[in-house]
mmCIF file of C-alpha atoms in Angstrom:
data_model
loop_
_atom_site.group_PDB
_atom_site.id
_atom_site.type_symbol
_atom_site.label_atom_id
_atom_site.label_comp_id
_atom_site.label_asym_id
_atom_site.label_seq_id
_atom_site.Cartn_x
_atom_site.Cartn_y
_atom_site.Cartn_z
ATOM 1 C CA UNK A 1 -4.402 -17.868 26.149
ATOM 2 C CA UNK A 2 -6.913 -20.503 25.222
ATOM 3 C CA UNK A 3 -5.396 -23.912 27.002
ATOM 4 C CA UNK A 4 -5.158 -27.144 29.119
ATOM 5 C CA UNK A 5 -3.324 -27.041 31.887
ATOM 6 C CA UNK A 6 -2.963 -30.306 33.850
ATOM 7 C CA UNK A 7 -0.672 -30.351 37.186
ATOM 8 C CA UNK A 8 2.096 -31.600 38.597
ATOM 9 C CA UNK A 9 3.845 -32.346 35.469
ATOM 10 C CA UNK A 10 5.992 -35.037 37.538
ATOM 11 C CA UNK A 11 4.576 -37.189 40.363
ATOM 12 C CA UNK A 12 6.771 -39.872 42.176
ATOM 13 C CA UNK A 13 4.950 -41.929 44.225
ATOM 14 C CA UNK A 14 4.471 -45.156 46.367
ATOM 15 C CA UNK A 15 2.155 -47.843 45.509
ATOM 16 C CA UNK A 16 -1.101 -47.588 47.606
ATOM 17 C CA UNK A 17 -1.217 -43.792 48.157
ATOM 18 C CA UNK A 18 -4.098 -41.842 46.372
ATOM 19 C CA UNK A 19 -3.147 -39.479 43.605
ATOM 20 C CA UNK A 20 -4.780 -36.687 42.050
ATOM 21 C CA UNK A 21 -4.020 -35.473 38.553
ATOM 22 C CA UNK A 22 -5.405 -31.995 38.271
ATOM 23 C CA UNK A 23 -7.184 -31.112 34.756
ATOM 24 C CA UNK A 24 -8.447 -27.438 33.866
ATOM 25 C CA UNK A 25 -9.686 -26.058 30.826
ATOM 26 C CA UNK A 26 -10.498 -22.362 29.557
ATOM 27 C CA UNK A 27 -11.826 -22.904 26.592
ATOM 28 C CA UNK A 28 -15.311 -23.542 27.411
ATOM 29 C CA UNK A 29 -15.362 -27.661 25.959
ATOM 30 C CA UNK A 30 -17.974 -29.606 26.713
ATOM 31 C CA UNK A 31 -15.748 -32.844 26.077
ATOM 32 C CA UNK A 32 -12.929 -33.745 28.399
ATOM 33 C CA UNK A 33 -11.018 -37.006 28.174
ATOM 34 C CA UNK A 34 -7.889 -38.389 29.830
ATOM 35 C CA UNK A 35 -4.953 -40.535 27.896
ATOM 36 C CA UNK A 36 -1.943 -42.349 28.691
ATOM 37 C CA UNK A 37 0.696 -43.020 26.542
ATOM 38 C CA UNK A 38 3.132 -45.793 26.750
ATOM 39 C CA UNK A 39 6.085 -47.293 24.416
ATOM 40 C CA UNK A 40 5.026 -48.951 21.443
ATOM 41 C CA UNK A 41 1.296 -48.570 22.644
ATOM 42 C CA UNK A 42 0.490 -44.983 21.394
ATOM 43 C CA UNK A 43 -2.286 -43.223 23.672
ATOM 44 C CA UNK A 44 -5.109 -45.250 25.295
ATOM 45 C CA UNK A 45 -8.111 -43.696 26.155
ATOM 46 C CA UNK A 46 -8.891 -43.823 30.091
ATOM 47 C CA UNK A 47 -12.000 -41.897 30.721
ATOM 48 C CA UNK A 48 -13.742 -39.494 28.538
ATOM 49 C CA UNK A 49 -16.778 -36.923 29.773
ATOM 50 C CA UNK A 50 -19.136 -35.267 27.511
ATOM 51 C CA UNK A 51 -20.528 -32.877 29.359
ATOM 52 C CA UNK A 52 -20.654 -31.769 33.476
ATOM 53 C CA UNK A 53 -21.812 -35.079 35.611
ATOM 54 C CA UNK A 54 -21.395 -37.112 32.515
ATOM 55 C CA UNK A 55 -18.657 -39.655 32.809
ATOM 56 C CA UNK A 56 -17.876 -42.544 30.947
ATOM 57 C CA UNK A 57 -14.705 -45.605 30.437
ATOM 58 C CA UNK A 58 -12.390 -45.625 27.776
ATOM 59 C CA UNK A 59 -10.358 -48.706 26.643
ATOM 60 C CA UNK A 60 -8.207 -48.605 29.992
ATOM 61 C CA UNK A 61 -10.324 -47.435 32.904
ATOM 62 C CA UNK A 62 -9.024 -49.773 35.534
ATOM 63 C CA UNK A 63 -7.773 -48.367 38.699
ATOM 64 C CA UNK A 64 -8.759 -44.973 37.541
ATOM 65 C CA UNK A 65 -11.583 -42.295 38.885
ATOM 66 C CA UNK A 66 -12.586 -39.056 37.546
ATOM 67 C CA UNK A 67 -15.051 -36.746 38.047
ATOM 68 C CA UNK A 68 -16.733 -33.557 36.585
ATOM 69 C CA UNK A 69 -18.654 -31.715 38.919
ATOM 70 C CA UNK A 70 -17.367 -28.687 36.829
ATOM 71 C CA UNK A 71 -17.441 -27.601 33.028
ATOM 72 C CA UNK A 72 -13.398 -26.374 33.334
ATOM 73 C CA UNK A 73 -11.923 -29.286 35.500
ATOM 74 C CA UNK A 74 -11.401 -32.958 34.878
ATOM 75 C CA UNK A 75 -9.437 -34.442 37.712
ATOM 76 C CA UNK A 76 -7.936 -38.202 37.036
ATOM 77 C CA UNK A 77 -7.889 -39.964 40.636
ATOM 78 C CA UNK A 78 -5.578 -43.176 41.586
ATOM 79 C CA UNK A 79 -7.423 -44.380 44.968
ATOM 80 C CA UNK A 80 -4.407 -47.084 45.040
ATOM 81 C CA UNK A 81 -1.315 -46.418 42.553
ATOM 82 C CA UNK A 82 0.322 -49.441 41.411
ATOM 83 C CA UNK A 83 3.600 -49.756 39.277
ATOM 84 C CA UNK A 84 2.067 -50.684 36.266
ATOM 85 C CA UNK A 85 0.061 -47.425 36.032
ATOM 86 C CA UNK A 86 3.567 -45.629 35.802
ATOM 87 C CA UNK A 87 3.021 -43.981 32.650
ATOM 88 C CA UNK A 88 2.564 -40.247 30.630
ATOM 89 C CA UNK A 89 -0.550 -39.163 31.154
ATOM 90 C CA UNK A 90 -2.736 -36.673 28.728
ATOM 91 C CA UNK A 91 -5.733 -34.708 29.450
ATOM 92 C CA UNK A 92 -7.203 -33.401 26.264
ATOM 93 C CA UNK A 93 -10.349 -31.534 25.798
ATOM 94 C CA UNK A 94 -12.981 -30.336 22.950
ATOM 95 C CA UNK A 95 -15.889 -29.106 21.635
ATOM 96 C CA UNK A 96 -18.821 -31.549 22.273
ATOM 97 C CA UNK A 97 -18.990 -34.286 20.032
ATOM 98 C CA UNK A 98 -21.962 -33.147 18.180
ATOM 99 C CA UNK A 99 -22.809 -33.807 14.469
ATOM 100 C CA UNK A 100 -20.056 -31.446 12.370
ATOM 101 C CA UNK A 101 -18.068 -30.702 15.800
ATOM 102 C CA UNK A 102 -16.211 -33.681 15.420
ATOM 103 C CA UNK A 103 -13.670 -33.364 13.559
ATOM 104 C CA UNK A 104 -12.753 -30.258 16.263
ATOM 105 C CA UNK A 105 -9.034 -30.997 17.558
ATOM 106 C CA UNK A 106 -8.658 -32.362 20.951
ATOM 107 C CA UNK A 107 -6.452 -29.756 22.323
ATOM 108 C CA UNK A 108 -3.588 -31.331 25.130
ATOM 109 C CA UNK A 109 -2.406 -30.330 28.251
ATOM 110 C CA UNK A 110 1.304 -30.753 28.635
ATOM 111 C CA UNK A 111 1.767 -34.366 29.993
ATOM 112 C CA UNK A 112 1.975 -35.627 34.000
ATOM 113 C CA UNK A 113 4.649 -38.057 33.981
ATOM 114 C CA UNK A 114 4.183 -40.663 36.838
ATOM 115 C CA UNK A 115 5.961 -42.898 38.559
ATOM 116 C CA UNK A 116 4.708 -45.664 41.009
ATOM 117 C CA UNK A 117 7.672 -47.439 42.750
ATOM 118 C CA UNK B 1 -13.505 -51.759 16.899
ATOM 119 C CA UNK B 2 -11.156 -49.577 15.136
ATOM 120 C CA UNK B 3 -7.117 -49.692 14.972
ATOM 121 C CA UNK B 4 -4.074 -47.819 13.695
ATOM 122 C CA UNK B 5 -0.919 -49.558 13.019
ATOM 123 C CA UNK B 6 2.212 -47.174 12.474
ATOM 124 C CA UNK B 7 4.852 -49.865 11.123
ATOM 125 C CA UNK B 8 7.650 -47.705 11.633
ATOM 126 C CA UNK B 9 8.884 -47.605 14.780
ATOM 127 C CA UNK B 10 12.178 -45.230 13.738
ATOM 128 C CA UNK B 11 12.750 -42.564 10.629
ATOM 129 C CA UNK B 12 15.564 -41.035 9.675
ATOM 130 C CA UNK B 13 15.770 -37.675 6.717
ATOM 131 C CA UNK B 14 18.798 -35.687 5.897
ATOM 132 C CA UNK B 15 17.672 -31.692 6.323
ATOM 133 C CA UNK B 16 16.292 -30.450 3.491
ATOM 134 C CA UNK B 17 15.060 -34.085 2.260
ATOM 135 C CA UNK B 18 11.724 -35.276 2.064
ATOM 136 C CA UNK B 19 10.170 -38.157 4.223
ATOM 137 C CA UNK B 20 7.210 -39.722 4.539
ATOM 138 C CA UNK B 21 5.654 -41.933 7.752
ATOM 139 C CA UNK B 22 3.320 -44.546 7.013
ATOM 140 C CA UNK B 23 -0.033 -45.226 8.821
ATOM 141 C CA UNK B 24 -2.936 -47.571 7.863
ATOM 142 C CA UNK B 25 -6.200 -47.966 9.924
ATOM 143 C CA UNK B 26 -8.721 -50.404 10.097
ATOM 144 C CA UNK B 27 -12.650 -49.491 10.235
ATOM 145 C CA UNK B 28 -15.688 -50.348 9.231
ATOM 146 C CA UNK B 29 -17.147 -47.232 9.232
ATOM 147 C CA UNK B 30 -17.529 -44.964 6.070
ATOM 148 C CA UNK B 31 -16.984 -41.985 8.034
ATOM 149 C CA UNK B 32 -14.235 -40.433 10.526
ATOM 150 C CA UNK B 33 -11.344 -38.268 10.655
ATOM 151 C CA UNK B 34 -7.753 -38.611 10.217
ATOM 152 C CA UNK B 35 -5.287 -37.042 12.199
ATOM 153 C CA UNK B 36 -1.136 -36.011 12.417
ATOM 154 C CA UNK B 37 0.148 -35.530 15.787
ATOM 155 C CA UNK B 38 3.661 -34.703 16.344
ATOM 156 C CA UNK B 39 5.177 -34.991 19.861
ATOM 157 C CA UNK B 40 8.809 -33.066 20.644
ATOM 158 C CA UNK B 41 10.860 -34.474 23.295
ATOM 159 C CA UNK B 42 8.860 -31.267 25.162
ATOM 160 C CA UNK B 43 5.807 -33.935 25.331
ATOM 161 C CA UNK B 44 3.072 -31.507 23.776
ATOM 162 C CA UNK B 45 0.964 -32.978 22.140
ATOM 163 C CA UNK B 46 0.217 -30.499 18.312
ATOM 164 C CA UNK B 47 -1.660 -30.787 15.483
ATOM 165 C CA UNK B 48 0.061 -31.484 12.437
ATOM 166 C CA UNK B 49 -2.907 -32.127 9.579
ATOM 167 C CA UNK B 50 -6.049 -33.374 9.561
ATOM 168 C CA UNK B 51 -8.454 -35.242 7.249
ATOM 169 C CA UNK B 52 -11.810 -35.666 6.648
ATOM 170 C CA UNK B 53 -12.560 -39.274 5.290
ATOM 171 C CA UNK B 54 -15.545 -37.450 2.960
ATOM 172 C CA UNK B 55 -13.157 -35.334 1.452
ATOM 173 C CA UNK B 56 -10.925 -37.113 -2.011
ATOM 174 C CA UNK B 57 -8.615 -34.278 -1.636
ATOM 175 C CA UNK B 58 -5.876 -34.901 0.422
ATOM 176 C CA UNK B 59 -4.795 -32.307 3.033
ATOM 177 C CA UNK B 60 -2.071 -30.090 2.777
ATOM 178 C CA UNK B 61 -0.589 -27.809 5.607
ATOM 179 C CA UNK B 62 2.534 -25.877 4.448
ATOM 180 C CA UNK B 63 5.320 -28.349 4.373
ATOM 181 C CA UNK B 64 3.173 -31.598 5.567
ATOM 182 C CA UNK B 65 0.960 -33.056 3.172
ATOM 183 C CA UNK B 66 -0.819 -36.569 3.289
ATOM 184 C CA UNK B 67 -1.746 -39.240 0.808
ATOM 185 C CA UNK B 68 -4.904 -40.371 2.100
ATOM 186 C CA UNK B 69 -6.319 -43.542 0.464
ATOM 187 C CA UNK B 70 -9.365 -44.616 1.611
ATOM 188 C CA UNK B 71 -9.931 -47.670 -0.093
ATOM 189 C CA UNK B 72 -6.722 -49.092 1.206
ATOM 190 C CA UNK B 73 -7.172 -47.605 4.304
ATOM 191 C CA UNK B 74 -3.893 -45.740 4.169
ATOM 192 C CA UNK B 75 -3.055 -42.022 5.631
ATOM 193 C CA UNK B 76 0.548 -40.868 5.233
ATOM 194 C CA UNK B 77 2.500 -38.003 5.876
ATOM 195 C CA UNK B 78 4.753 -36.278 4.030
ATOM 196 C CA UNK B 79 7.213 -34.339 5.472
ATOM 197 C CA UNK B 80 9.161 -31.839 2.464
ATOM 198 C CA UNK B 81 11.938 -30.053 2.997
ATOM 199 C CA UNK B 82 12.878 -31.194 6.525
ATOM 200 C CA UNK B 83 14.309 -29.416 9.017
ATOM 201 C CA UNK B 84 15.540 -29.713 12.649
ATOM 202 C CA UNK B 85 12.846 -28.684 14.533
ATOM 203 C CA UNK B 86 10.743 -31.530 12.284
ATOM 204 C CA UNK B 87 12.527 -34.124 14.803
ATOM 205 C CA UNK B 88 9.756 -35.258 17.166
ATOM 206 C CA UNK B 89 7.465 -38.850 17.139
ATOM 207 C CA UNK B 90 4.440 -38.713 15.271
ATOM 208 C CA UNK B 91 1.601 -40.306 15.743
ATOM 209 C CA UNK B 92 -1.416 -41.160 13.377
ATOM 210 C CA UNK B 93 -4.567 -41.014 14.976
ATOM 211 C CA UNK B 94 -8.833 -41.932 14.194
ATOM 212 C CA UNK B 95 -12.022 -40.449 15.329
ATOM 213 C CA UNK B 96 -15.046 -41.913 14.538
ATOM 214 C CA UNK B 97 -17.533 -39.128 12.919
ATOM 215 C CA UNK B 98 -20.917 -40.181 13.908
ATOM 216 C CA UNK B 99 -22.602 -43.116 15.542
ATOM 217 C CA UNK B 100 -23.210 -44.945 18.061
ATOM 218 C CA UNK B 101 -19.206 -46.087 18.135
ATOM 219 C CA UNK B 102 -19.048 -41.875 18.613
ATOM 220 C CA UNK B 103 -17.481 -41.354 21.804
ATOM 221 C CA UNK B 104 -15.156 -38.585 21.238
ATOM 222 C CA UNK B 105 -12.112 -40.826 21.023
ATOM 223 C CA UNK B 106 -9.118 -40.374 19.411
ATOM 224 C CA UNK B 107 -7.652 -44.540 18.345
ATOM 225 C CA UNK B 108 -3.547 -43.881 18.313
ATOM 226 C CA UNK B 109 -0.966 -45.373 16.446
ATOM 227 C CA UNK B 110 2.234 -46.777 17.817
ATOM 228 C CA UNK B 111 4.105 -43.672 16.830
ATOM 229 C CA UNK B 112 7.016 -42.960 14.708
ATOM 230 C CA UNK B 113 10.593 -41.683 15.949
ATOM 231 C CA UNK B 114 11.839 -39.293 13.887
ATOM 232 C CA UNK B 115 15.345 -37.824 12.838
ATOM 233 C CA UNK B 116 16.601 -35.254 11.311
ATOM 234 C CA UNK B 117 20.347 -34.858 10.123
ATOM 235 C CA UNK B 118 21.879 -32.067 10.008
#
């Protein structure tokens, strides 16, 4: 089954301890991109990726890390948590970007709800 | 840069009515895509309709349909014939098509709550 699984789908954690937000994909996308959604804010775009080693910021990149040494996996890193990154977080991925490939859906994982106390 | 304002923060449609969320969007480009996401309290994240700004027709999908006007920058859903399982929030949502603005990302709206009465 063609889909995005991201993992845990809860965290609870303390502010200052690193945090890993696991991202995998099966479909073979080129584009990865991570989102968080918050009340009243809609999603923000954190970081996206085009392609493997190819990295870039979104609208809300502070305090957030990700890399993409592989095709499938997208992992979203807090080095230092801090309450105001509690939040749902999205990891979506696509077909590249590419001239008529746009308008392919982003396809979601589930959601990794976190909590920094 | 681009935005999405969804000016309804709460809907309400008695089963079997018809509804319909606003969304407006504000861009300089000429083209993009429009998109319907609905979210059930299960948190995924699914595709309700899409648009291409290119196309006049507006985009139908079973019971959803939207009323996409470009010149006022307006993309709403309608939902016909509601039913329970409609209840969710919905967002509205903008991709750039081309450009050097391209970067893949989907601009949100604020989302709309909606409910659906038995």
């Amino acid at each position: 089954e063609a889909q995005v699984t991201q993992n845990p789908r809860y965290l609870i954690t303390v502010t200052g301890k690193k945090l890993t937000v696991t991202c995998s994909q099966n479909m073979n996308h080129e584009y990865m991109s991570w989102y968080r959604q918050d009340p009243g804010l809609g999603l923000r775009q954190i970081y996206y990726s085009m392609n493997v080693e190819v990295t870039d910021k979104g609208d809300v990149p502070e305090g957030y890390k990700v890399s993409r040494k592989e095709k499938r996996n997208f992992p979203l890193i807090l080095e230092s948590p801090s309450p105001n990154q509690t939040s749902l977080y999205f990891c979506a991925s696509s077909f590249r970007r590419s001239a008529g490939q746009n308008n392919s859906p982003l396809h979601f994982g589930n959601g990794t709800r976190l909590t920094v106390t | 840069a681009q935005t999405v304002t969804q000016s309804q923060p709460e809907m309400s449609v008695q089963e079997a009515e018809t509804v319909t969320l606003s969304c407006t969007y504000d861009t300089s480009e000429s083209d993009y895509y429009l998109f319907w996401y609905k979210q059930p309290p299960s948190r995924q994240m699914i595709l309700v309709i899409r648009q291409e700004a290119y196309k006049q027709q507006n985009a139908t999908e079973n019971r959803f349909s939207v009323n996409f006007q470009k010149a006022a920058k307006s993309f709403s859903l309608k939902i016909s014939d509601s039913q329970l399982g409609d209840a969710a929030m919905y967002f509205c949502a903008y991709r750039s098509a081309h450009g050097s603005s391209n970067t893949g990302k989907l601009i949100f709206g604020q989302g709309t709550t909606l409910q659906v009465k038995p």
